């Protein structure tokens, strides 16, 4: 079973994402901001990170840059999942090493399509 | 819905579009035609049926047919038919077509996602194809969906279903809430309204045909008729793609499935598999 780290400061979003991804056969861990996510990665490196952008303490982009800067780890797939829906945010995320990008609101079909595209399903 | 009303509507739809409506699809009639009834200032579906029975209003018949035959579509739907196109069909055609001419028909183009997905795949390897004469023809019975296809404008929701983000960045422009496909992709596809029950003569012949999730709505004789006429318009080394729930088996011998390639069919007498390295 693949491990997905769901990073979002909204409890509701984490819960919705968890429900969808568990149905798609992922094991789920949750983190509430970028720093929390980095700590979670140190403990148990996930296969994929579903990543919000705007969060307190450390935002999603900072997390992405920090994880991509780490040497000697199996880099996880990173799928952004954010309300930021303009081209410049999308480009910034992809240039920083995101593999896919989901614009909120999302549903099961979008998650499934995007996870299929990056080869996780 | 009353039995005789169902039968009346089913008969009308079969007649006009080939659509086969079985009694388990009553819900589909109700969910799609009730909004249409309201739009036409009729209170109920019953009133709509009454109007159809009494007036034979051609524009109303057209709206009913379109409402019932419209299908959901998304980019790179089911993936496999597009992987086969990229990995097998295109390399084979590159070798076989010394005329540098390639014609592709999307027979149920709907709102354009399928033909545009094919155009994008060609654009991704444009160095190979830029001197070719490539035609992608998108047809659909429903003129309303073709208008949307022509506009090439999609909602945020639509561009996230099947379209990789890299391709969104490369081939779309954002205009407020709308994502519009770039002109160079849009110009690769020609749309025209077309009923599969009509003669294919005016369309010419094709190297590749996509006709997915349409046959499921037809009865057996109509399926046979459409498939056999398609095999006539298809090049001997051409390829036909059907939907995952569709097949030629038990319907016609003019086409056969390609082993191991889901949804892919070739003319029975042809050598497409050899050409594509699938034998």
Short mmCIF file of N, CA and C in Angstrom, two decimals, chain B residues 61-221:
data_model
loop_
_atom_site.label_atom_id
_atom_site.label_comp_id
_atom_site.label_asym_id
_atom_site.label_seq_id
_atom_site.Cartn_x
_atom_site.Cartn_y
_atom_site.Cartn_z
N UNK B 61 -37.88 18.57 -31.44
CA UNK B 61 -37.36 17.21 -31.64
C UNK B 61 -35.83 17.22 -31.62
N UNK B 62 -35.27 18.25 -32.25
CA UNK B 62 -33.81 18.37 -32.28
C UNK B 62 -33.25 18.58 -30.87
N UNK B 63 -33.90 19.44 -30.11
CA UNK B 63 -33.44 19.69 -28.73
C UNK B 63 -33.53 18.42 -27.87
N UNK B 64 -34.60 17.66 -28.07
CA UNK B 64 -34.77 16.42 -27.31
C UNK B 64 -33.67 15.43 -27.67
N UNK B 65 -33.42 15.28 -28.98
CA UNK B 65 -32.37 14.36 -29.43
C UNK B 65 -31.02 14.78 -28.87
N UNK B 66 -30.74 16.07 -28.93
CA UNK B 66 -29.44 16.55 -28.45
C UNK B 66 -29.29 16.33 -26.94
N UNK B 67 -30.37 16.61 -26.21
CA UNK B 67 -30.30 16.44 -24.75
C UNK B 67 -30.04 14.98 -24.38
N UNK B 68 -30.58 14.07 -25.17
CA UNK B 68 -30.43 12.65 -24.84
C UNK B 68 -29.13 12.04 -25.34
N UNK B 69 -28.50 12.64 -26.33
CA UNK B 69 -27.30 12.01 -26.91
C UNK B 69 -26.01 12.68 -26.44
N UNK B 70 -26.13 13.70 -25.62
CA UNK B 70 -24.94 14.40 -25.14
C UNK B 70 -24.22 13.57 -24.11
N UNK B 71 -22.91 13.46 -24.29
CA UNK B 71 -22.13 12.68 -23.34
C UNK B 71 -21.06 13.52 -22.69
N UNK B 72 -20.76 13.11 -21.50
CA UNK B 72 -19.67 13.70 -20.76
C UNK B 72 -18.37 13.34 -21.46
N UNK B 73 -17.44 14.27 -21.46
CA UNK B 73 -16.18 13.98 -22.12
C UNK B 73 -15.05 14.56 -21.30
N UNK B 74 -13.90 13.92 -21.33
CA UNK B 74 -12.74 14.58 -20.75
C UNK B 74 -11.46 14.28 -21.51
N UNK B 75 -10.45 15.08 -21.24
CA UNK B 75 -9.19 14.95 -21.98
C UNK B 75 -8.54 13.60 -21.71
N UNK B 76 -7.97 13.00 -22.73
CA UNK B 76 -7.25 11.72 -22.62
C UNK B 76 -8.08 10.66 -21.89
N UNK B 77 -9.37 10.65 -22.19
CA UNK B 77 -10.27 9.73 -21.51
C UNK B 77 -9.82 8.27 -21.72
N UNK B 78 -9.71 7.54 -20.65
CA UNK B 78 -9.31 6.13 -20.60
C UNK B 78 -7.83 5.89 -20.93
N UNK B 79 -7.09 6.92 -21.23
CA UNK B 79 -5.65 6.85 -21.50
C UNK B 79 -5.21 5.89 -22.61
N UNK B 80 -5.60 4.59 -22.48
CA UNK B 80 -5.09 3.57 -23.41
C UNK B 80 -5.22 3.94 -24.89
N UNK B 81 -6.38 4.38 -25.36
CA UNK B 81 -6.50 4.69 -26.80
C UNK B 81 -5.54 5.80 -27.24
N UNK B 82 -5.12 6.62 -26.31
CA UNK B 82 -4.18 7.69 -26.64
C UNK B 82 -2.74 7.19 -26.58
N UNK B 83 -2.47 6.28 -25.63
CA UNK B 83 -1.14 5.66 -25.58
C UNK B 83 -0.88 4.85 -26.85
N UNK B 84 -1.90 4.10 -27.28
CA UNK B 84 -1.75 3.29 -28.51
C UNK B 84 -1.52 4.22 -29.71
N UNK B 85 -2.27 5.30 -29.76
CA UNK B 85 -2.13 6.28 -30.85
C UNK B 85 -0.69 6.79 -30.91
N UNK B 86 -0.17 7.16 -29.75
CA UNK B 86 1.19 7.73 -29.68
C UNK B 86 2.26 6.67 -29.96
N UNK B 87 2.11 5.50 -29.35
CA UNK B 87 3.18 4.51 -29.39
C UNK B 87 3.15 3.59 -30.60
N UNK B 88 1.98 3.39 -31.19
CA UNK B 88 1.88 2.44 -32.29
C UNK B 88 1.33 3.04 -33.58
N UNK B 89 0.20 3.76 -33.47
CA UNK B 89 -0.44 4.26 -34.69
C UNK B 89 0.44 5.31 -35.37
N UNK B 90 0.90 6.30 -34.62
CA UNK B 90 1.68 7.37 -35.25
C UNK B 90 2.99 6.87 -35.88
N UNK B 91 3.79 6.05 -35.18
CA UNK B 91 5.01 5.55 -35.82
C UNK B 91 4.71 4.76 -37.09
N UNK B 92 3.62 3.96 -37.07
CA UNK B 92 3.26 3.18 -38.26
C UNK B 92 2.86 4.08 -39.41
N UNK B 93 2.07 5.10 -39.13
CA UNK B 93 1.62 6.01 -40.17
C UNK B 93 2.78 6.83 -40.74
N UNK B 94 3.72 7.17 -39.86
CA UNK B 94 4.88 7.93 -40.31
C UNK B 94 5.65 7.14 -41.38
N UNK B 95 5.72 5.84 -41.17
CA UNK B 95 6.41 4.98 -42.15
C UNK B 95 5.56 4.74 -43.39
N UNK B 96 4.27 4.46 -43.17
CA UNK B 96 3.43 3.96 -44.26
C UNK B 96 2.92 5.05 -45.20
N UNK B 97 2.72 6.26 -44.69
CA UNK B 97 2.10 7.30 -45.52
C UNK B 97 3.17 8.15 -46.20
N UNK B 98 3.64 7.67 -47.36
CA UNK B 98 4.66 8.44 -48.08
C UNK B 98 4.07 9.73 -48.65
N UNK B 99 2.74 9.77 -48.74
CA UNK B 99 2.08 10.98 -49.21
C UNK B 99 2.09 12.07 -48.14
N UNK B 100 2.51 11.72 -46.94
CA UNK B 100 2.52 12.64 -45.80
C UNK B 100 1.14 13.24 -45.56
N UNK B 101 0.16 12.39 -45.67
CA UNK B 101 -1.20 12.84 -45.44
C UNK B 101 -1.84 11.92 -44.40
N UNK B 102 -2.47 12.52 -43.41
CA UNK B 102 -3.07 11.74 -42.33
C UNK B 102 -4.44 12.31 -42.01
N UNK B 103 -5.44 11.43 -42.01
CA UNK B 103 -6.80 11.89 -41.71
C UNK B 103 -7.38 11.12 -40.53
N UNK B 104 -7.84 11.87 -39.55
CA UNK B 104 -8.36 11.28 -38.31
C UNK B 104 -9.79 11.76 -38.12
N UNK B 105 -10.66 10.82 -37.73
CA UNK B 105 -12.07 11.17 -37.53
C UNK B 105 -12.47 10.84 -36.09
N UNK B 106 -12.92 11.85 -35.37
CA UNK B 106 -13.54 11.63 -34.07
C UNK B 106 -15.05 11.68 -34.29
N UNK B 107 -15.67 10.52 -34.29
CA UNK B 107 -17.06 10.40 -34.74
C UNK B 107 -18.08 10.80 -33.67
N UNK B 108 -17.61 10.95 -32.43
CA UNK B 108 -18.47 11.48 -31.37
C UNK B 108 -17.65 12.50 -30.60
N UNK B 109 -17.36 13.61 -31.29
CA UNK B 109 -16.38 14.57 -30.77
C UNK B 109 -16.87 15.28 -29.52
N UNK B 110 -18.17 15.32 -29.33
CA UNK B 110 -18.76 15.98 -28.17
C UNK B 110 -18.17 17.38 -27.99
N UNK B 111 -17.70 17.72 -26.80
CA UNK B 111 -17.23 19.08 -26.55
C UNK B 111 -15.75 19.27 -26.90
N UNK B 112 -15.17 18.33 -27.64
CA UNK B 112 -13.87 18.57 -28.25
C UNK B 112 -12.66 17.98 -27.54
N UNK B 113 -12.85 17.43 -26.33
CA UNK B 113 -11.69 16.95 -25.58
C UNK B 113 -10.92 15.85 -26.31
N UNK B 114 -11.63 14.95 -26.99
CA UNK B 114 -10.94 13.85 -27.66
C UNK B 114 -10.11 14.33 -28.86
N UNK B 115 -10.71 15.08 -29.81
CA UNK B 115 -9.88 15.56 -30.91
C UNK B 115 -8.74 16.47 -30.45
N UNK B 116 -8.99 17.30 -29.44
CA UNK B 116 -7.90 18.16 -28.96
C UNK B 116 -6.80 17.35 -28.28
N UNK B 117 -7.16 16.26 -27.60
CA UNK B 117 -6.13 15.40 -27.00
C UNK B 117 -5.22 14.83 -28.10
N UNK B 118 -5.83 14.42 -29.21
CA UNK B 118 -5.05 13.88 -30.32
C UNK B 118 -4.17 14.96 -30.95
N UNK B 119 -4.74 16.15 -31.10
CA UNK B 119 -3.97 17.27 -31.66
C UNK B 119 -2.77 17.59 -30.77
N UNK B 120 -2.98 17.53 -29.45
CA UNK B 120 -1.89 17.81 -28.50
C UNK B 120 -0.79 16.75 -28.64
N UNK B 121 -1.18 15.48 -28.78
CA UNK B 121 -0.17 14.43 -28.93
C UNK B 121 0.67 14.65 -30.20
N UNK B 122 0.01 15.09 -31.27
CA UNK B 122 0.75 15.38 -32.49
C UNK B 122 1.68 16.57 -32.28
N UNK B 123 1.17 17.58 -31.60
CA UNK B 123 1.95 18.79 -31.34
C UNK B 123 3.19 18.49 -30.49
N UNK B 124 3.06 17.51 -29.60
CA UNK B 124 4.17 17.14 -28.72
C UNK B 124 5.36 16.61 -29.52
N UNK B 125 5.10 16.10 -30.75
CA UNK B 125 6.20 15.61 -31.60
C UNK B 125 6.13 16.29 -32.96
N UNK B 126 5.96 17.60 -32.90
CA UNK B 126 5.65 18.38 -34.10
C UNK B 126 6.77 18.36 -35.13
N UNK B 127 8.02 18.22 -34.70
CA UNK B 127 9.14 18.19 -35.64
C UNK B 127 8.91 17.13 -36.72
N UNK B 128 8.29 16.02 -36.31
CA UNK B 128 8.01 14.93 -37.25
C UNK B 128 6.88 15.26 -38.21
N UNK B 129 5.94 16.07 -37.76
CA UNK B 129 4.67 16.21 -38.50
C UNK B 129 4.46 17.55 -39.17
N UNK B 130 5.34 18.49 -38.93
CA UNK B 130 5.04 19.86 -39.38
C UNK B 130 4.90 19.99 -40.89
N UNK B 131 5.53 19.09 -41.65
CA UNK B 131 5.38 19.17 -43.11
C UNK B 131 4.29 18.27 -43.64
N UNK B 132 3.52 17.68 -42.74
CA UNK B 132 2.44 16.79 -43.14
C UNK B 132 1.14 17.56 -43.32
N UNK B 133 0.28 16.95 -44.10
CA UNK B 133 -1.07 17.46 -44.22
C UNK B 133 -1.95 16.61 -43.30
N UNK B 134 -2.22 17.15 -42.11
CA UNK B 134 -2.97 16.38 -41.11
C UNK B 134 -4.34 17.00 -40.89
N UNK B 135 -5.35 16.15 -40.98
CA UNK B 135 -6.72 16.63 -40.79
C UNK B 135 -7.37 15.86 -39.65
N UNK B 136 -7.84 16.56 -38.67
CA UNK B 136 -8.64 15.92 -37.62
C UNK B 136 -10.06 16.44 -37.78
N UNK B 137 -10.99 15.52 -38.07
CA UNK B 137 -12.38 15.91 -38.26
C UNK B 137 -13.17 15.47 -37.03
N UNK B 138 -13.83 16.43 -36.40
CA UNK B 138 -14.65 16.11 -35.23
C UNK B 138 -16.11 16.26 -35.58
N UNK B 139 -16.88 15.18 -35.48
CA UNK B 139 -18.31 15.28 -35.76
C UNK B 139 -19.12 14.87 -34.54
N UNK B 140 -20.32 15.40 -34.50
CA UNK B 140 -21.26 15.00 -33.45
C UNK B 140 -22.66 15.31 -33.94
N UNK B 141 -23.62 14.57 -33.47
CA UNK B 141 -25.01 14.81 -33.87
C UNK B 141 -25.52 16.10 -33.24
N UNK B 142 -24.90 16.50 -32.13
CA UNK B 142 -25.39 17.63 -31.36
C UNK B 142 -24.62 18.90 -31.70
N UNK B 143 -25.31 19.87 -32.30
CA UNK B 143 -24.63 21.10 -32.71
C UNK B 143 -24.20 21.94 -31.52
N UNK B 144 -24.96 21.79 -30.42
CA UNK B 144 -24.65 22.58 -29.23
C UNK B 144 -23.28 22.23 -28.66
N UNK B 145 -22.97 20.94 -28.58
CA UNK B 145 -21.66 20.55 -28.04
C UNK B 145 -20.55 20.96 -29.00
N UNK B 146 -20.84 20.96 -30.30
CA UNK B 146 -19.81 21.35 -31.27
C UNK B 146 -19.47 22.83 -31.15
N UNK B 147 -20.46 23.64 -30.78
CA UNK B 147 -20.19 25.06 -30.56
C UNK B 147 -19.16 25.23 -29.45
N UNK B 148 -19.34 24.46 -28.40
CA UNK B 148 -18.39 24.50 -27.29
C UNK B 148 -17.02 23.99 -27.74
N UNK B 149 -17.04 22.92 -28.51
CA UNK B 149 -15.78 22.36 -29.01
C UNK B 149 -15.02 23.41 -29.82
N UNK B 150 -15.76 24.10 -30.71
CA UNK B 150 -15.14 25.12 -31.55
C UNK B 150 -14.56 26.26 -30.74
N UNK B 151 -15.26 26.63 -29.68
CA UNK B 151 -14.78 27.72 -28.83
C UNK B 151 -13.52 27.29 -28.08
N UNK B 152 -13.40 26.02 -27.81
CA UNK B 152 -12.20 25.51 -27.11
C UNK B 152 -12.03 26.09 -25.73
N UNK B 153 -13.13 26.45 -25.09
CA UNK B 153 -13.07 27.06 -23.75
C UNK B 153 -13.62 26.08 -22.72
N UNK B 154 -12.85 25.84 -21.68
CA UNK B 154 -13.21 24.84 -20.68
C UNK B 154 -13.14 25.42 -19.27
N UNK B 155 -13.94 24.83 -18.41
CA UNK B 155 -13.93 25.26 -17.01
C UNK B 155 -12.73 24.66 -16.30
N UNK B 156 -12.43 25.22 -15.12
CA UNK B 156 -11.34 24.70 -14.31
C UNK B 156 -11.55 23.21 -14.01
N UNK B 157 -12.80 22.85 -13.80
CA UNK B 157 -13.14 21.46 -13.53
C UNK B 157 -12.79 20.57 -14.72
N UNK B 158 -13.16 21.03 -15.91
CA UNK B 158 -12.95 20.22 -17.11
C UNK B 158 -11.48 20.02 -17.45
N UNK B 159 -10.66 21.07 -17.24
CA UNK B 159 -9.24 20.92 -17.62
C UNK B 159 -8.47 20.09 -16.61
N UNK B 160 -9.11 19.74 -15.49
CA UNK B 160 -8.39 18.94 -14.51
C UNK B 160 -8.69 17.46 -14.64
N UNK B 161 -9.64 17.14 -15.50
CA UNK B 161 -9.99 15.74 -15.65
C UNK B 161 -9.25 15.16 -16.84
N UNK B 162 -8.07 14.62 -16.58
CA UNK B 162 -7.34 13.91 -17.62
C UNK B 162 -6.19 14.68 -18.25
N UNK B 163 -6.20 16.00 -18.10
CA UNK B 163 -5.15 16.78 -18.76
C UNK B 163 -3.98 16.99 -17.79
N UNK B 164 -2.78 16.46 -18.17
CA UNK B 164 -1.62 16.70 -17.31
C UNK B 164 -1.32 18.20 -17.19
N UNK B 165 -0.86 18.62 -16.04
CA UNK B 165 -0.67 20.04 -15.77
C UNK B 165 0.33 20.68 -16.75
N UNK B 166 1.35 19.90 -17.14
CA UNK B 166 2.33 20.43 -18.11
C UNK B 166 1.65 20.82 -19.42
N UNK B 167 0.66 20.02 -19.80
CA UNK B 167 -0.04 20.31 -21.06
C UNK B 167 -0.98 21.49 -20.90
N UNK B 168 -1.54 21.67 -19.72
CA UNK B 168 -2.36 22.85 -19.46
C UNK B 168 -1.51 24.11 -19.60
N UNK B 169 -0.32 24.07 -19.04
CA UNK B 169 0.57 25.22 -19.11
C UNK B 169 0.96 25.52 -20.57
N UNK B 170 1.24 24.44 -21.30
CA UNK B 170 1.75 24.59 -22.66
C UNK B 170 0.69 24.99 -23.68
N UNK B 171 -0.51 24.46 -23.54
CA UNK B 171 -1.47 24.57 -24.63
C UNK B 171 -2.73 25.37 -24.31
N UNK B 172 -2.80 25.95 -23.12
CA UNK B 172 -4.00 26.71 -22.76
C UNK B 172 -3.63 28.11 -22.27
N UNK B 173 -4.59 29.01 -22.44
CA UNK B 173 -4.46 30.35 -21.87
C UNK B 173 -5.60 30.54 -20.89
N UNK B 174 -5.30 31.24 -19.81
CA UNK B 174 -6.33 31.48 -18.81
C UNK B 174 -7.02 32.81 -19.09
N UNK B 175 -8.36 32.76 -19.16
CA UNK B 175 -9.13 34.00 -19.37
C UNK B 175 -10.20 34.05 -18.28
N UNK B 176 -9.85 34.64 -17.16
CA UNK B 176 -10.78 34.67 -16.03
C UNK B 176 -11.03 33.25 -15.54
N UNK B 177 -12.31 32.84 -15.55
CA UNK B 177 -12.66 31.51 -15.07
C UNK B 177 -12.47 30.43 -16.12
N UNK B 178 -12.12 30.86 -17.32
CA UNK B 178 -12.11 29.94 -18.45
C UNK B 178 -10.69 29.63 -18.90
N UNK B 179 -10.48 28.38 -19.27
CA UNK B 179 -9.20 27.99 -19.86
C UNK B 179 -9.43 27.74 -21.34
N UNK B 180 -8.74 28.55 -22.17
CA UNK B 180 -8.98 28.44 -23.62
C UNK B 180 -7.79 27.78 -24.30
N UNK B 181 -8.09 26.81 -25.15
CA UNK B 181 -7.02 26.09 -25.84
C UNK B 181 -6.39 27.00 -26.89
N UNK B 182 -5.08 26.90 -27.06
CA UNK B 182 -4.36 27.78 -27.99
C UNK B 182 -4.83 27.57 -29.43
N UNK B 183 -4.74 28.66 -30.21
CA UNK B 183 -5.23 28.62 -31.59
C UNK B 183 -4.55 27.55 -32.44
N UNK B 184 -3.24 27.33 -32.21
CA UNK B 184 -2.56 26.37 -33.08
C UNK B 184 -3.09 24.95 -32.87
N UNK B 185 -3.59 24.65 -31.67
CA UNK B 185 -4.22 23.35 -31.44
C UNK B 185 -5.64 23.37 -32.01
N UNK B 186 -6.34 24.47 -31.72
CA UNK B 186 -7.73 24.60 -32.17
C UNK B 186 -7.83 24.47 -33.70
N UNK B 187 -6.88 25.09 -34.39
CA UNK B 187 -6.93 25.09 -35.85
C UNK B 187 -6.63 23.73 -36.48
N UNK B 188 -6.16 22.78 -35.67
CA UNK B 188 -5.88 21.45 -36.21
C UNK B 188 -7.15 20.61 -36.36
N UNK B 189 -8.25 21.06 -35.73
CA UNK B 189 -9.48 20.27 -35.74
C UNK B 189 -10.58 21.02 -36.49
N UNK B 190 -11.25 20.30 -37.40
CA UNK B 190 -12.41 20.86 -38.08
C UNK B 190 -13.66 20.15 -37.58
N UNK B 191 -14.64 20.94 -37.15
CA UNK B 191 -15.87 20.36 -36.61
C UNK B 191 -17.02 20.48 -37.59
N UNK B 192 -17.85 19.46 -37.61
CA UNK B 192 -19.09 19.59 -38.37
C UNK B 192 -20.17 18.68 -37.77
N UNK B 193 -21.42 19.17 -37.78
CA UNK B 193 -22.50 18.33 -37.27
C UNK B 193 -22.72 17.15 -38.20
N UNK B 194 -22.91 16.00 -37.64
CA UNK B 194 -23.08 14.81 -38.48
C UNK B 194 -23.81 13.72 -37.72
N UNK B 195 -24.74 13.08 -38.40
CA UNK B 195 -25.52 11.98 -37.82
C UNK B 195 -24.95 10.67 -38.37
N UNK B 196 -24.55 9.78 -37.48
CA UNK B 196 -23.93 8.52 -37.89
C UNK B 196 -24.87 7.63 -38.71
N UNK B 197 -26.17 7.94 -38.67
CA UNK B 197 -27.10 7.18 -39.49
C UNK B 197 -27.06 7.61 -40.96
N UNK B 198 -26.47 8.80 -41.22
CA UNK B 198 -26.38 9.30 -42.59
C UNK B 198 -25.16 8.71 -43.31
N UNK B 199 -25.16 8.86 -44.64
CA UNK B 199 -24.05 8.33 -45.44
C UNK B 199 -22.73 8.99 -45.07
N UNK B 200 -21.66 8.17 -45.03
CA UNK B 200 -20.33 8.71 -44.71
C UNK B 200 -19.64 9.27 -45.96
N UNK B 201 -20.31 9.15 -47.10
CA UNK B 201 -19.69 9.48 -48.38
C UNK B 201 -18.98 10.82 -48.40
N UNK B 202 -19.62 11.84 -47.86
CA UNK B 202 -19.08 13.19 -47.94
C UNK B 202 -17.85 13.38 -47.04
N UNK B 203 -17.59 12.43 -46.14
CA UNK B 203 -16.50 12.62 -45.19
C UNK B 203 -15.14 12.19 -45.75
N UNK B 204 -15.16 11.32 -46.77
CA UNK B 204 -13.91 10.82 -47.31
C UNK B 204 -13.38 9.65 -46.51
N UNK B 205 -12.15 9.23 -46.76
CA UNK B 205 -11.63 8.06 -46.04
C UNK B 205 -10.66 8.50 -44.94
N UNK B 206 -10.47 7.58 -43.98
CA UNK B 206 -9.68 7.94 -42.80
C UNK B 206 -8.62 6.89 -42.48
N UNK B 207 -7.56 7.35 -41.83
CA UNK B 207 -6.51 6.46 -41.34
C UNK B 207 -6.80 6.00 -39.92
N UNK B 208 -7.45 6.86 -39.17
CA UNK B 208 -7.78 6.53 -37.78
C UNK B 208 -9.18 7.04 -37.48
N UNK B 209 -9.99 6.20 -36.83
CA UNK B 209 -11.32 6.64 -36.41
C UNK B 209 -11.49 6.38 -34.91
N UNK B 210 -11.93 7.38 -34.20
CA UNK B 210 -12.33 7.20 -32.80
C UNK B 210 -13.85 7.28 -32.76
N UNK B 211 -14.48 6.22 -32.29
CA UNK B 211 -15.95 6.22 -32.18
C UNK B 211 -16.29 5.57 -30.85
N UNK B 212 -16.07 6.32 -29.78
CA UNK B 212 -16.15 5.70 -28.46
C UNK B 212 -17.43 6.08 -27.73
N UNK B 213 -18.01 5.07 -27.12
CA UNK B 213 -19.19 5.25 -26.29
C UNK B 213 -20.39 5.82 -27.04
N UNK B 214 -20.55 5.38 -28.27
CA UNK B 214 -21.71 5.75 -29.07
C UNK B 214 -22.51 4.49 -29.39
N UNK B 215 -21.79 3.46 -29.84
CA UNK B 215 -22.45 2.22 -30.25
C UNK B 215 -23.30 1.61 -29.14
N UNK B 216 -22.88 1.84 -27.89
CA UNK B 216 -23.65 1.28 -26.77
C UNK B 216 -25.11 1.73 -26.80
N UNK B 217 -25.38 2.85 -27.44
CA UNK B 217 -26.75 3.35 -27.48
C UNK B 217 -27.55 2.79 -28.66
N UNK B 218 -26.88 2.07 -29.57
CA UNK B 218 -27.56 1.57 -30.76
C UNK B 218 -28.01 0.12 -30.59
N UNK B 219 -29.03 -0.26 -31.35
CA UNK B 219 -29.40 -1.68 -31.37
C UNK B 219 -28.47 -2.43 -32.32
N UNK B 220 -28.57 -3.76 -32.30
CA UNK B 220 -27.63 -4.61 -33.02
C UNK B 220 -27.54 -4.29 -34.53
N UNK B 221 -28.67 -4.20 -35.25
CA UNK B 221 -28.57 -3.90 -36.69
C UNK B 221 -27.93 -2.54 -36.96
#
